[in-house]
Each structure stands twice: as C-alpha cells, then as structure tokens.
C-alpha cells in the first residue's frame, strides 16, 4: 500500500509460489481420516503394536488408543484388531478394512497433491 | 478394536464420507494467499474501503491493514492502493496485480475443489 514508487512488476513475472493443502475426510461432519490419523494406523501396521506406534508419534498409549477408537466409532468400522496378553503384552494389527482405508487414503492424497500442482501451474505459472 | 462381535461391513459399502481441504499459497515458506486473506482483498474491492472491509470480517482496521501489508511484503507486490484524506476519510482499491491475484486464486480454488471431489469419488465411492 502506498508504494507507488515501486516499479510495476513485468506481466510475465513468475512468482516462486507454492500451493499447500491440509487434507482430511469427514463423515457426518466428524473428522474420520487425516494425514496424522492415517500415519498412526500405518505405524500400527508396521510395528504390530499400538504402544510402539504411539511411541513413534510421541503420543501416550492412552491418546493413541483414543484416536483409533474415535476413528472406528465415527466410521462405524473396525480398523485395528488387538490381542491382549501374552509375554509380549499383546499385539495389534489392522483389519482388512483398516488396511484398505490406509491404502485408499494414501492413493487419494497423492492424487490430490498431483492435481494441486497441475492446477497451480495452470493458473499461476503459465 | 476388540469389537469382534460386530458383523463385517459388506465390501461394497459406500460410506457417506466427505473430503475437506484447507488451501493456501506460500512464497519462500511464508503464507501469502489463503481463503481468509483473499476474502479480505475481495471485500476491499467491493467496498472501496479498508475500514469497511475490516468491519465486514470482524477485524480491527489495524489488523486488516497489517494483513494486507504482510501479503504485499511477502509477495513483493503492491496489492492495495490507498488514498488518504478527503471528507470520506480516504479510500482503498485493489491494484491490477491485486485484482489479478484475487481472480486467479478464486479460479484455482474452484478447480482444486472440483478435482478433490473427482479424486475422492474415484478412490472412495466407486
């Protein structure tokens, strides 16, 4: 504002701009999937343990468990199957539905990022 | 978790899910455009007054002015031209660059929303 002394930018100037998004999925207005939540599920799949997945993400076990329960409740699907007890203190794994959602979300996210870059180029960088 | 008594969902179940995004544009890691910022610019264009635009968005004049200055500084472009004084207390209007960015962002946003819906359908609702 009031910088009329600045020379006008050339019309074809290409600003080094970058589009960014935050992506999530709602069901009935409730958050059910997000990068963060899907990362939690992925870590459960990788470690076979909710405790280890929580630790990797710097969450308390209780909080991680609450997130999974919340997702399951909001989706109306079982995503994680846990077996309690044994010498190792139990284990957790994704259900087939959980695996499917994690895979779908990952592909969806990559497709959205790809489209985003394409549209941005179309509108801002041609 | 541990809801093995629940019946498995049918494979072709279509969840009433909805994708959501928050969109913004950065330059050198700094936020330069967002829905909120572009709404401020649009309101300046509509009212011809930064004070009125600020009021419409529930912002103080000072805060609205700061947002505009911040965008201009981060983009290195003049977006709003203000004329001080006169009986009406001055007026503000978008520069041609400001108008162009507002129009581009609006079209970009609509394209991203359209793509988002398409990809979501592709991955989650087929």
mmCIF file of C-alpha atoms in Angstrom, chain A residues 60-115:
data_model
loop_
_atom_site.group_PDB
_atom_site.id
_atom_site.type_symbol
_atom_site.label_atom_id
_atom_site.label_comp_id
_atom_site.label_asym_id
_atom_site.label_seq_id
_atom_site.Cartn_x
_atom_site.Cartn_y
_atom_site.Cartn_z
ATOM 1 C CA UNK A 60 0.732 -41.592 25.041
ATOM 2 C CA UNK A 61 -0.683 -45.086 24.637
ATOM 3 C CA UNK A 62 -3.962 -43.809 26.013
ATOM 4 C CA UNK A 63 -4.181 -40.993 23.484
ATOM 5 C CA UNK A 64 -3.286 -43.245 20.541
ATOM 6 C CA UNK A 65 -5.874 -45.771 21.660
ATOM 7 C CA UNK A 66 -8.450 -42.972 21.965
ATOM 8 C CA UNK A 67 -7.715 -41.788 18.404
ATOM 9 C CA UNK A 68 -8.190 -45.268 16.989
ATOM 10 C CA UNK A 69 -11.403 -45.769 18.927
ATOM 11 C CA UNK A 70 -12.683 -42.393 17.767
ATOM 12 C CA UNK A 71 -11.977 -43.195 14.114
ATOM 13 C CA UNK A 72 -13.663 -46.560 14.458
ATOM 14 C CA UNK A 73 -16.690 -45.087 16.178
ATOM 15 C CA UNK A 74 -17.074 -42.270 13.653
ATOM 16 C CA UNK A 75 -16.606 -44.596 10.683
ATOM 17 C CA UNK A 76 -18.624 -47.433 12.152
ATOM 18 C CA UNK A 77 -15.838 -49.828 11.142
ATOM 19 C CA UNK A 78 -13.275 -51.890 12.977
ATOM 20 C CA UNK A 79 -9.832 -50.712 11.828
ATOM 21 C CA UNK A 80 -7.489 -52.246 14.381
ATOM 22 C CA UNK A 81 -7.640 -55.675 15.915
ATOM 23 C CA UNK A 82 -5.820 -56.104 19.215
ATOM 24 C CA UNK A 83 -4.918 -59.264 21.038
ATOM 25 C CA UNK A 84 -4.354 -58.787 24.702
ATOM 26 C CA UNK A 85 -1.873 -60.548 26.981
ATOM 27 C CA UNK A 86 0.941 -62.991 26.410
ATOM 28 C CA UNK A 87 4.571 -62.465 27.388
ATOM 29 C CA UNK A 88 4.995 -59.569 24.935
ATOM 30 C CA UNK A 89 1.993 -57.688 26.291
ATOM 31 C CA UNK A 90 -0.335 -58.173 23.337
ATOM 32 C CA UNK A 91 -0.249 -57.079 19.728
ATOM 33 C CA UNK A 92 -2.265 -55.012 17.292
ATOM 34 C CA UNK A 93 -2.814 -55.236 13.568
ATOM 35 C CA UNK A 94 -5.003 -53.542 11.022
ATOM 36 C CA UNK A 95 -8.166 -55.285 9.948
ATOM 37 C CA UNK A 96 -8.632 -55.763 6.190
ATOM 38 C CA UNK A 97 -10.920 -52.691 6.293
ATOM 39 C CA UNK A 98 -8.219 -50.729 8.111
ATOM 40 C CA UNK A 99 -5.625 -51.779 5.532
ATOM 41 C CA UNK A 100 -7.947 -50.811 2.726
ATOM 42 C CA UNK A 101 -8.647 -47.357 4.138
ATOM 43 C CA UNK A 102 -4.951 -46.649 4.729
ATOM 44 C CA UNK A 103 -4.129 -47.648 1.156
ATOM 45 C CA UNK A 104 -7.036 -45.671 -0.304
ATOM 46 C CA UNK A 105 -6.203 -42.572 1.678
ATOM 47 C CA UNK A 106 -2.561 -42.730 0.590
ATOM 48 C CA UNK A 107 -3.504 -43.004 -3.082
ATOM 49 C CA UNK A 108 -6.157 -40.330 -2.707
ATOM 50 C CA UNK A 109 -3.687 -37.984 -1.034
ATOM 51 C CA UNK A 110 -1.079 -38.449 -3.754
ATOM 52 C CA UNK A 111 -3.678 -37.865 -6.467
ATOM 53 C CA UNK A 112 -4.865 -34.668 -4.769
ATOM 54 C CA UNK A 113 -1.266 -33.401 -4.442
ATOM 55 C CA UNK A 114 -0.651 -34.145 -8.110
ATOM 56 C CA UNK A 115 -3.823 -32.323 -9.180
#
